Coordinates of C-alpha atoms in Angstrom, one line a residue:
X28 CA -28.9 -63.7 -67.9
X29 CA -30.9 -61.0 -66.5
X30 CA -29.5 -61.7 -63.1
X31 CA -25.9 -61.4 -64.2
X32 CA -26.8 -58.2 -65.9
X33 CA -28.2 -56.8 -62.7
X34 CA -25.2 -58.0 -60.8
X35 CA -22.8 -56.4 -63.2
X36 CA -24.8 -53.2 -63.0
X37 CA -24.7 -53.1 -59.2
X38 CA -20.9 -53.2 -58.9
X39 CA -20.3 -49.6 -60.0
X40 CA -22.9 -48.6 -57.6
X41 CA -21.2 -50.2 -54.7
X42 CA -17.9 -49.0 -55.8
X43 CA -19.3 -45.5 -56.1
X44 CA -20.8 -45.7 -52.7
X45 CA -17.5 -47.0 -51.3
X46 CA -15.5 -44.4 -53.0
X47 CA -17.8 -41.6 -51.6
X48 CA -17.6 -43.0 -48.1
X49 CA -13.8 -43.1 -48.3
X50 CA -13.6 -39.5 -49.6
X51 CA -15.8 -38.2 -46.8
X52 CA -13.5 -39.8 -44.2
X53 CA -10.5 -38.1 -45.6
X54 CA -12.1 -34.6 -45.6
X55 CA -13.1 -35.1 -42.0
X56 CA -9.6 -36.1 -41.1
X57 CA -8.1 -33.0 -42.8
X58 CA -10.5 -30.6 -40.9
X59 CA -9.7 -32.3 -37.6
X60 CA -5.9 -31.7 -38.1
X61 CA -6.3 -27.9 -38.9
X62 CA -5.6 -25.8 -35.6
X63 CA -7.7 -22.8 -34.4
X64 CA -6.0 -19.4 -35.2
X65 CA -5.1 -17.4 -32.0
X66 CA -3.2 -14.1 -31.8
X67 CA -2.0 -11.9 -28.9
X68 CA -1.7 -8.2 -28.8
X69 CA 1.8 -6.8 -28.2
X70 CA 2.9 -5.2 -24.9
X71 CA 3.7 -1.5 -24.7
X72 CA 6.8 -0.2 -23.0
X73 CA 7.8 3.5 -22.3
X74 CA 11.3 4.7 -23.1
X75 CA 13.1 6.4 -20.2
X76 CA 11.4 9.6 -19.0
X77 CA 13.2 12.5 -17.3
X78 CA 12.6 12.8 -13.5
X79 CA 10.3 15.7 -14.3
X80 CA 8.4 17.0 -17.4
X81 CA 8.4 20.7 -18.2
X82 CA 7.0 22.7 -21.2
X83 CA 6.9 21.0 -24.6
X84 CA 8.0 17.4 -24.1
X85 CA 8.2 14.1 -26.1
X86 CA 7.3 10.7 -24.8
X87 CA 8.2 7.6 -26.8
X88 CA 6.8 4.1 -26.5
X89 CA 7.6 0.8 -28.3
X90 CA 5.9 -2.5 -28.9
X91 CA 7.4 -5.8 -27.9
X92 CA 6.3 -9.2 -29.3
X93 CA 4.5 -7.3 -32.1
X94 CA 3.5 -9.5 -35.1
X95 CA 3.4 -6.6 -37.5
X96 CA 2.9 -8.9 -40.6
X97 CA -0.4 -10.1 -39.1
X98 CA -1.7 -7.4 -36.8
X99 CA -2.6 -4.0 -38.2
X100 CA -2.3 -0.9 -35.9
X101 CA -5.3 1.5 -36.5
X102 CA -4.3 4.2 -34.1
X103 CA -2.4 4.9 -30.9
X104 CA -3.2 7.9 -28.5
X105 CA -2.0 9.3 -25.2
X106 CA -4.8 10.1 -22.7
X107 CA -4.9 12.0 -19.4
X108 CA -8.0 11.8 -17.1
X109 CA -9.9 10.1 -19.9
X110 CA -9.2 12.8 -22.5
X111 CA -6.8 12.5 -25.5
X112 CA -3.9 14.9 -25.2
X113 CA -1.7 13.6 -28.1
X114 CA -1.7 11.2 -31.1
X115 CA 1.3 8.9 -31.7
X116 CA 3.6 9.3 -34.6
X117 CA 5.4 6.2 -35.8
X118 CA 9.1 6.3 -36.8
X119 CA 9.5 3.9 -39.7
X120 CA 13.1 3.3 -39.0
X121 CA 13.0 2.5 -35.3
X122 CA 9.3 1.5 -35.1
X123 CA 9.0 3.7 -32.0
X124 CA 5.9 5.8 -31.5
X125 CA 6.3 9.4 -30.2
X126 CA 3.8 11.6 -28.5
X127 CA 4.3 15.4 -28.3
X128 CA 2.7 17.0 -25.3
X129 CA 2.4 20.5 -23.8
X130 CA 2.8 19.7 -20.1
X131 CA 1.3 23.1 -19.2
X132 CA -2.1 21.6 -20.0
X133 CA -1.6 19.2 -17.1
X134 CA -1.7 20.2 -13.5
X135 CA 1.6 20.4 -11.7
X136 CA 2.5 17.3 -9.6
X137 CA 2.2 13.6 -10.3
X138 CA 0.0 12.8 -13.3
X139 CA -1.1 9.5 -14.6
X140 CA -1.1 9.0 -18.4
X141 CA -2.5 6.2 -20.5
X142 CA -1.2 4.9 -23.8
X143 CA -4.0 3.2 -25.8
X144 CA -3.4 1.3 -29.0
X145 CA -6.2 0.0 -31.2
X146 CA -5.7 -2.8 -33.8
X147 CA -7.8 -3.9 -36.7
X148 CA -10.2 -6.8 -35.9
X149 CA -8.9 -10.2 -37.0
X150 CA -10.2 -13.8 -36.7
X151 CA -8.4 -15.3 -33.8
X152 CA -7.8 -12.0 -32.0
X153 CA -9.9 -11.9 -28.8
X154 CA -9.5 -8.1 -28.2
X155 CA -8.3 -5.1 -30.2
X156 CA -7.0 -2.6 -27.6
X157 CA -3.8 -2.7 -25.6
X158 CA -3.0 0.0 -23.0
X159 CA -0.3 1.1 -20.5
X160 CA -0.6 3.4 -17.6
X161 CA 2.4 5.3 -16.1
X162 CA 3.1 8.3 -14.0
X163 CA 5.1 11.5 -14.7
X164 CA 6.0 14.5 -12.5
X165 CA 4.8 17.7 -14.1
X166 CA 6.8 20.8 -13.0
X167 CA 5.9 24.0 -14.9
X168 CA 5.2 26.4 -12.0
X169 CA 6.9 27.4 -8.8
X170 CA 4.9 26.6 -5.7
X171 CA 2.3 29.2 -5.1
X172 CA 3.3 32.3 -3.2
X173 CA 0.6 33.3 -0.6
X174 CA 0.5 36.7 1.1
X175 CA -1.7 36.5 4.2
X176 CA -4.2 39.2 5.1
X177 CA -2.6 42.1 6.8
X178 CA 1.0 41.1 5.9
X179 CA 1.5 44.1 3.6
X180 CA 0.9 46.6 6.5
X181 CA 2.9 45.7 9.6
X182 CA 3.2 49.2 11.0
X183 CA 2.2 50.1 14.5
X184 CA 2.3 53.0 17.0
X185 CA 2.3 52.8 20.8
X186 CA 3.6 54.7 23.8
X187 CA 7.1 53.4 23.4
X188 CA 7.9 52.9 19.8
X189 CA 6.6 53.5 16.3
X190 CA 7.1 51.4 13.2
X191 CA 6.5 53.0 9.8
X192 CA 7.1 52.5 6.1
X193 CA 6.9 48.7 6.2
X194 CA 7.2 47.0 2.8
X195 CA 7.7 43.5 1.6
X196 CA 9.1 42.6 -1.8
X197 CA 9.9 39.1 -3.0
X198 CA 11.2 37.4 -6.2
X199 CA 12.8 34.2 -7.4
X200 CA 16.4 33.4 -8.3
X201 CA 18.3 30.3 -9.5
X202 CA 20.9 28.7 -7.3
X203 CA 23.5 31.2 -8.5
X204 CA 21.4 34.2 -7.4
X205 CA 20.4 35.1 -11.0
X206 CA 17.0 36.7 -10.8
X207 CA 14.4 34.7 -12.9
X208 CA 11.2 36.4 -11.9
X209 CA 9.9 39.9 -11.6
X210 CA 9.8 41.6 -8.2
X211 CA 6.4 41.5 -6.4
X212 CA 5.3 43.9 -3.7
X213 CA 2.9 42.4 -1.2
X214 CA 0.8 45.6 -1.1
X215 CA 0.2 45.4 -4.8
X216 CA -1.0 41.8 -5.0
X217 CA -4.7 41.7 -5.9
X218 CA -5.3 38.0 -5.4
X219 CA -4.4 35.9 -2.4
X220 CA -1.6 34.1 -4.2
X221 CA 0.9 34.4 -7.0
X222 CA 1.6 31.7 -9.5
X223 CA 5.0 32.1 -11.3
X224 CA 5.8 30.0 -14.4
X225 CA 9.2 28.4 -14.5
X226 CA 11.3 30.0 -17.3
X227 CA 11.9 27.7 -20.3
X228 CA 15.7 28.0 -19.9
X229 CA 15.6 27.2 -16.2
X230 CA 17.2 23.8 -15.5
X231 CA 16.8 21.7 -12.3
X232 CA 14.3 22.0 -9.6
X233 CA 16.1 23.9 -6.8
X234 CA 15.6 27.6 -6.6
X235 CA 15.8 30.5 -4.1
X236 CA 13.1 32.7 -2.9
X237 CA 14.4 36.2 -1.9
X238 CA 12.3 38.2 0.6
X239 CA 13.3 41.9 1.1
X240 CA 11.7 43.7 4.0
X241 CA 12.1 47.3 5.1
X242 CA 10.7 49.4 8.0
X243 CA 11.7 52.3 10.2
X244 CA 11.7 52.0 14.0
X245 CA 11.5 55.1 16.3
X246 CA 12.2 54.1 19.9
X247 CA 11.7 56.5 22.8
X248 CA 11.5 56.1 26.6
X249 CA 8.9 58.6 27.8
X250 CA 5.2 59.1 27.3
X251 CA 5.1 62.9 27.3
X252 CA 3.0 64.8 24.8
X253 CA 5.9 65.1 22.5
X254 CA 7.7 61.8 22.9
X255 CA 9.7 62.1 19.6
X256 CA 11.9 65.0 20.7
X257 CA 14.4 62.5 22.0
X258 CA 14.5 59.2 20.2
X259 CA 16.5 56.7 18.3
X260 CA 15.6 55.8 14.7
X261 CA 16.6 52.6 12.9
X262 CA 16.2 51.8 9.3
X263 CA 15.7 48.0 9.3
X264 CA 16.3 46.1 6.1
X265 CA 16.5 42.3 5.8
X266 CA 17.1 40.1 2.8
X267 CA 16.2 36.5 3.4
X268 CA 17.4 33.9 0.8
X269 CA 15.7 30.5 1.2
X270 CA 16.5 27.5 -0.9
X271 CA 13.3 25.8 -2.1
X272 CA 12.3 22.9 -4.4
X273 CA 9.9 23.3 -7.3
X274 CA 7.8 20.3 -6.3
X275 CA 7.7 21.4 -2.6
X276 CA 5.0 23.0 -0.6
X277 CA 3.7 26.5 -1.4
X278 CA 5.3 29.5 0.3
X279 CA 3.2 31.5 2.6
X280 CA 3.9 34.9 4.0
X281 CA 1.5 35.5 6.9
X282 CA 1.0 36.2 10.6
X283 CA 0.2 33.3 12.8
X284 CA -3.4 32.3 12.6
X285 CA -5.4 33.7 15.5
X286 CA -5.2 31.4 18.5
X287 CA -8.5 29.9 19.7
X288 CA -9.4 30.8 23.2
X289 CA -11.0 28.7 25.9
X290 CA -12.2 29.0 29.5
X291 CA -10.4 27.2 32.4
X292 CA -11.2 27.2 36.1
X293 CA -9.0 26.5 39.1
X294 CA -10.8 25.2 42.2
X295 CA -8.6 25.8 45.2
X296 CA -9.6 23.9 48.3
X297 CA -10.4 26.0 51.4
X298 CA -8.2 23.7 53.4
X299 CA -5.4 25.7 51.9
X300 CA -5.8 28.8 54.0
X301 CA -2.8 30.9 53.1
X302 CA -1.9 30.9 49.4
X303 CA -1.1 33.2 46.4
X304 CA -1.4 32.7 42.7
X305 CA 1.0 33.9 40.0
X306 CA 2.2 32.9 36.6
X307 CA 2.2 33.7 32.9
X308 CA -1.4 34.5 31.8
X309 CA -1.3 36.6 28.6
X310 CA -4.8 38.0 28.5
X311 CA -4.7 40.1 31.7
X312 CA -6.7 40.6 34.8
X313 CA -9.8 41.8 33.1
X314 CA -10.4 38.3 31.7
X315 CA -10.2 36.6 35.0
X316 CA -13.0 36.2 37.5
X317 CA -13.3 34.8 41.1
X318 CA -16.0 33.2 43.1
X319 CA -16.3 30.7 46.0
X320 CA -18.6 28.2 47.8
X321 CA -18.3 26.4 51.1
X322 CA -15.5 24.1 49.8
X323 CA -13.5 25.9 47.1
X324 CA -12.3 29.3 45.9
X325 CA -12.7 29.5 42.1
X326 CA -10.6 31.4 39.6
X327 CA -11.8 31.3 36.0
X328 CA -9.5 32.3 33.2
X329 CA -11.7 33.3 30.2
X330 CA -9.2 33.7 27.4
X331 CA -6.6 30.9 27.7
X332 CA -4.6 30.4 24.5
X333 CA -4.8 27.0 22.7
X334 CA -1.3 25.9 21.9
X335 CA -0.2 24.9 18.4
X336 CA 2.6 22.8 17.2
X337 CA 5.1 25.6 17.4
X338 CA 7.7 25.4 20.1
X339 CA 8.3 29.1 20.3
X340 CA 4.8 29.9 21.5
X341 CA 4.3 31.1 25.1
X342 CA 1.7 29.0 27.0
X343 CA -0.5 30.1 29.8
X344 CA 0.5 28.6 33.1
X345 CA -0.1 29.6 36.8
X346 CA 1.2 28.4 40.1
X347 CA -0.5 28.3 43.5
X348 CA 2.0 28.9 46.3
X349 CA 1.5 28.0 49.9
X350 CA 4.5 28.3 52.2
X351 CA 7.3 26.3 50.7
X352 CA 5.0 24.2 48.6
X353 CA 3.3 24.9 45.2
X354 CA 1.0 23.5 42.5
X355 CA 1.6 24.5 38.9
X356 CA -1.1 24.1 36.3
X357 CA -0.5 24.4 32.5
X358 CA -3.8 26.1 31.5
X359 CA -3.1 25.8 27.8
X360 CA -3.1 22.0 28.0
X361 CA -6.6 21.8 29.5
X362 CA -9.8 21.5 27.6
X363 CA -12.4 24.2 27.3
X364 CA -14.6 24.3 30.3
X365 CA -12.3 22.0 32.5
X366 CA -11.9 22.6 36.2
X367 CA -8.6 21.7 37.9
X368 CA -9.0 21.0 41.6
X369 CA -6.1 21.8 43.9
X370 CA -6.3 20.0 47.2
X371 CA -4.0 20.1 50.1
X372 CA -2.2 17.0 48.9
X373 CA -1.8 18.6 45.4
X374 CA 0.9 20.8 46.8
X375 CA 4.5 19.7 46.5
X376 CA 8.0 20.9 47.4
X377 CA 9.8 18.7 44.8
X378 CA 11.7 20.4 42.0
X379 CA 13.8 19.1 39.0
X380 CA 17.3 20.5 39.5
X381 CA 20.1 21.2 37.0
X382 CA 23.6 22.3 37.9
X383 CA 26.3 23.6 35.7
X384 CA 30.0 24.4 36.5
X385 CA 30.5 27.6 34.6
X386 CA 34.1 28.2 33.5
X387 CA 35.8 31.4 32.3
X388 CA 34.0 33.1 29.4
X389 CA 31.0 30.7 29.6
X390 CA 27.4 31.3 30.5
X391 CA 24.3 29.1 30.7
X392 CA 20.6 29.7 30.1
X393 CA 17.8 27.2 30.5
X394 CA 14.3 27.1 29.2
X395 CA 11.4 24.8 29.7
X396 CA 8.8 23.5 27.1
X397 CA 5.5 21.8 27.7
X398 CA 4.5 18.8 25.5
X399 CA 1.2 17.1 25.1
X400 CA 0.8 14.9 22.1
X401 CA 1.5 17.2 19.1
X402 CA 1.0 20.4 21.1
X403 CA 4.0 22.1 22.5
X404 CA 5.0 25.5 23.7
X405 CA 7.3 27.6 25.8
X406 CA 6.7 27.8 29.6
X407 CA 7.7 31.2 31.0
X408 CA 8.7 31.4 34.7
X409 CA 8.8 27.7 35.2
X410 CA 12.3 27.8 36.7
X411 CA 14.4 29.8 39.1
X412 CA 18.2 30.0 39.2
X413 CA 21.0 30.9 41.5
X414 CA 24.6 30.2 42.4
X415 CA 25.9 27.8 45.0
X416 CA 29.3 26.3 45.5
X417 CA 30.6 27.9 42.3
X418 CA 27.9 26.3 40.3
X419 CA 24.8 27.7 38.6
X420 CA 21.7 25.8 39.4
X421 CA 18.1 25.8 38.0
X422 CA 15.1 24.6 39.9
X423 CA 12.1 23.6 37.7
X424 CA 8.6 23.1 39.0
X425 CA 6.7 20.0 38.2
X426 CA 3.3 20.5 36.6
X427 CA 0.1 19.1 38.1
X428 CA -1.2 18.1 34.7
X429 CA -0.6 14.4 34.5
X430 CA -0.8 14.1 30.7
X431 CA 2.1 16.4 29.9
X432 CA 5.9 16.2 29.6
X433 CA 8.5 18.8 30.1
X434 CA 11.4 19.3 27.8
X435 CA 14.5 21.2 28.9
X436 CA 16.6 23.4 26.6
X437 CA 20.1 24.3 27.7
X438 CA 21.9 27.2 25.9
X439 CA 25.6 27.3 26.6
X440 CA 27.4 30.4 25.4
X441 CA 31.2 31.0 25.2
X442 CA 32.6 34.4 24.5
X443 CA 35.7 35.1 22.5
X444 CA 37.5 38.1 21.1
X445 CA 34.9 39.9 19.0
X446 CA 31.9 37.6 19.5
X447 CA 30.5 34.4 20.9
X448 CA 29.3 30.9 20.1
X449 CA 26.4 29.0 21.5
X450 CA 25.4 25.4 21.6
X451 CA 21.8 24.2 22.3
X452 CA 21.0 20.8 23.8
X453 CA 17.7 19.5 24.8
X454 CA 16.2 16.5 26.6
X455 CA 13.2 15.3 28.7
X456 CA 15.3 14.0 31.5
X457 CA 18.7 14.3 33.3
X458 CA 21.5 14.4 32.7
X459 CA 21.7 16.4 29.6
X460 CA 25.1 16.1 27.9
X461 CA 27.0 17.7 25.0
X462 CA 26.3 21.3 25.9
X463 CA 30.0 22.3 25.5
X464 CA 30.5 21.3 21.9
X465 CA 31.5 24.7 20.7
X466 CA 32.1 25.7 17.1
X467 CA 35.0 28.1 16.6
X468 CA 35.4 31.1 14.3
X469 CA 38.2 29.2 12.5
X470 CA 35.6 27.1 10.8
X471 CA 34.5 30.1 8.7
X472 CA 36.0 32.5 6.2
X473 CA 34.8 36.0 5.7
X474 CA 35.1 38.3 2.7
X475 CA 35.0 42.1 3.1
X476 CA 36.0 44.2 0.1
X477 CA 34.6 47.3 -1.5
X478 CA 32.4 45.3 -3.8
X479 CA 31.8 42.0 -2.0
X480 CA 30.8 40.9 1.5
X481 CA 30.7 37.1 2.0
X482 CA 30.7 34.3 4.5
X483 CA 31.8 30.8 3.6
X484 CA 32.7 27.6 5.4
X485 CA 33.9 24.2 4.6
X486 CA 31.8 22.9 7.5
X487 CA 29.1 20.6 6.2
X488 CA 25.9 20.8 8.3
X489 CA 22.3 20.1 7.5
X490 CA 19.8 23.0 7.8
X491 CA 22.5 25.5 8.2
X492 CA 21.5 29.2 8.1
X493 CA 24.0 32.0 7.7
X494 CA 23.5 35.6 8.5
X495 CA 25.4 38.8 7.8
X496 CA 24.5 42.1 9.4
X497 CA 25.8 45.4 8.1
X498 CA 25.1 48.7 9.8
X499 CA 25.9 52.4 9.3
X500 CA 25.5 55.1 12.0
X501 CA 24.7 58.7 11.4
X502 CA 23.5 61.6 13.6
X503 CA 24.5 62.4 17.1
X504 CA 23.8 61.0 20.6
X505 CA 20.4 62.8 20.8
X506 CA 19.1 61.7 17.5
X507 CA 20.9 58.6 16.4
X508 CA 19.9 56.9 13.1
X509 CA 21.1 53.4 12.4
X510 CA 20.8 51.9 9.0
X511 CA 21.1 48.2 9.1
X512 CA 20.7 45.3 6.7
X513 CA 20.6 41.7 7.7
X514 CA 21.1 38.9 5.2
X515 CA 19.8 35.4 6.0
X516 CA 20.7 32.5 3.8
X517 CA 21.0 28.7 3.7
X518 CA 23.8 29.0 1.2
X519 CA 27.0 31.1 0.9
X520 CA 26.2 34.7 1.1
X521 CA 27.9 37.2 -1.2
X522 CA 26.8 40.7 -2.0
X523 CA 27.6 43.2 -4.6
X524 CA 28.8 41.7 -7.9
X525 CA 28.0 38.2 -6.7
X526 CA 24.3 39.0 -6.5
X527 CA 22.9 39.0 -10.0
X528 CA 19.7 40.8 -9.3
X529 CA 19.1 44.6 -9.2
X530 CA 18.1 45.7 -5.7
X531 CA 17.8 49.2 -6.9
X532 CA 14.6 48.2 -8.7
X533 CA 13.0 48.0 -5.3
X534 CA 13.1 51.8 -5.2
X535 CA 14.5 51.7 -1.7
X536 CA 17.1 54.5 -1.6
X537 CA 18.1 53.8 2.0
X538 CA 18.8 50.1 1.2
X539 CA 20.7 50.9 -2.0
X540 CA 22.9 53.5 -0.2
X541 CA 23.7 51.0 2.5
X542 CA 24.6 48.3 -0.1
X543 CA 26.8 50.6 -2.1
X544 CA 28.6 52.1 0.9
X545 CA 32.1 50.8 1.8
X546 CA 32.1 51.9 5.4
X547 CA 30.2 49.3 7.3
X548 CA 30.3 47.8 10.8
X549 CA 29.9 44.1 10.0
X550 CA 28.8 41.3 12.2
X551 CA 28.5 37.7 11.1
X552 CA 26.3 34.9 12.4
X553 CA 25.9 31.3 11.4
X554 CA 23.2 29.1 12.9
X555 CA 22.2 25.5 12.5
X556 CA 18.7 24.5 13.5
X557 CA 15.7 22.6 12.3
X558 CA 14.4 24.8 9.5
X559 CA 11.3 22.8 9.0
X560 CA 9.8 23.6 12.4
X561 CA 11.9 26.7 13.2
X562 CA 12.9 25.0 16.4
X563 CA 16.1 25.2 18.3
X564 CA 15.4 22.1 20.2
X565 CA 17.8 19.7 18.5
X566 CA 21.0 18.3 20.1
X567 CA 24.1 20.0 19.0
X568 CA 22.5 22.9 17.2
X569 CA 24.7 25.9 17.4
X570 CA 25.1 29.6 16.6
X571 CA 28.3 31.5 16.2
X572 CA 28.5 35.3 16.0
X573 CA 31.5 37.6 15.5
X574 CA 32.4 41.0 14.1
X575 CA 35.0 42.3 11.7
X576 CA 35.1 46.0 12.4
X577 CA 37.9 48.2 11.1
X578 CA 37.4 50.8 13.8
X579 CA 37.2 50.8 17.6
X580 CA 33.8 49.5 18.3
X581 CA 30.8 49.8 20.5
X582 CA 28.8 47.0 22.1
X583 CA 26.0 45.8 19.8
X584 CA 23.2 43.7 21.1
X585 CA 20.9 41.8 18.8
X586 CA 17.3 41.5 19.8
X587 CA 16.3 38.1 18.3
X588 CA 13.7 35.8 19.7
X589 CA 13.8 35.1 23.4
X590 CA 15.3 31.8 22.8
X591 CA 18.2 33.1 20.8
X592 CA 19.6 35.9 22.8
X593 CA 22.9 36.7 21.3
X594 CA 25.5 39.3 22.3
X595 CA 28.0 40.6 19.8
X596 CA 31.0 42.3 21.3
X597 CA 32.6 44.8 18.8

């Protein structure tokens, strides 16, 4: 009996144990089937941004794949160079976040910005910050205007001429010649540069810089104690209009940097008994010394100019002549302290020859340039010319320097009624072609009324510069005063009402009188050249010059750079 009782009592126990065991297995099974929670941060995208940012500006961003019902945004900011510059404002309707910035607090140029969003921590969220980096172009100031030392005083006095009253003013206009900055005078600038803020209502990035220069030339031909009794005076005025870009390089008004000088020695073998030395050496005889030993005669040039990457620079070069033979040395292309030995076998009688068949109203010039790596410069007296069999020929000497090349520039000029046109063609070998591709006056239209002077063309050419020259003459033959103004522009030139800036604010009475006068002798010039390097050494570059003069005229000669000799027949 007792045994049954114990047995009966054990059943609930076993059942209970069984029941507990079964319940435990169910719980474990439920936990195993529950997944781990994982969340991802949204990505940030920037709405479209203008090509440049100026003044007060708004930048908007938006989230993609944003689980807003799960993730909570704590804050979102805009940073630049590690510092917060704006805090985002959320638009409830569009869900976009906007940042207001003052772009003047950021340096002009390309700037990198960072959007950083911080979310509330959440189980299953491995990180709480999302970010995006992007670039903008900040454009609040025009490129700096530098005025080089000495530029504000370009007067001089020598035995033949005097320059006085030089002044330089400059200011900025938009593309329609509306003045948008004050006028600055170089003599009154205290710092070495001027930073001009772009006006808030100025749209676009192209602008003009207008440079106005004035000086008086007094030219005379004797060196007596009172040389100014018989002289010519000229009031020179020039207005240069250059098209620039607000994200371009700074503008710099300065003289060329002083050229570094070096010492070069020629060692002429005594086997060459009868010789002479001549050439283009800028520093003069007092910087040249001679010596000798049993084998060589030495000539040392102490102040040889180092060439720069500017094709219009004159380079030092000399030639040793012996009978019909020669040896030409480009001093500027040698290193400081170098010695060039000239032996008997260094002499040659070989020349590079060019021939041109000049026809009626045509005329040819040729110039030579030395090139060594990125150094280049004009070589004076490297060629001789003459006429033979109705042809004009040039003979060019070959340099002894083995590491240089010579480039040849041909300027072909054709004269027409009232002017001329020129074409420049260059090359490093022969033949050189295309030197007769003239541009005609018919390609251009001139405007000459009481209140407007203009020059326009439908001809489309890159790097085209236009020039207009106006001149008035007063006085008599013994004391002639010429007032002249030259306008240079890369765009259509129109004066008077078409210029929306007030030249009279320059306080230049001579210039104002000339601009307001209706009696001008007017000559026009259009040139195409490589404006970046100021070089005329590009194939097909041209210049056309002519005059529209209401009265019988004189011959006027312009005195431009040696490589741009131009004659205007009036």
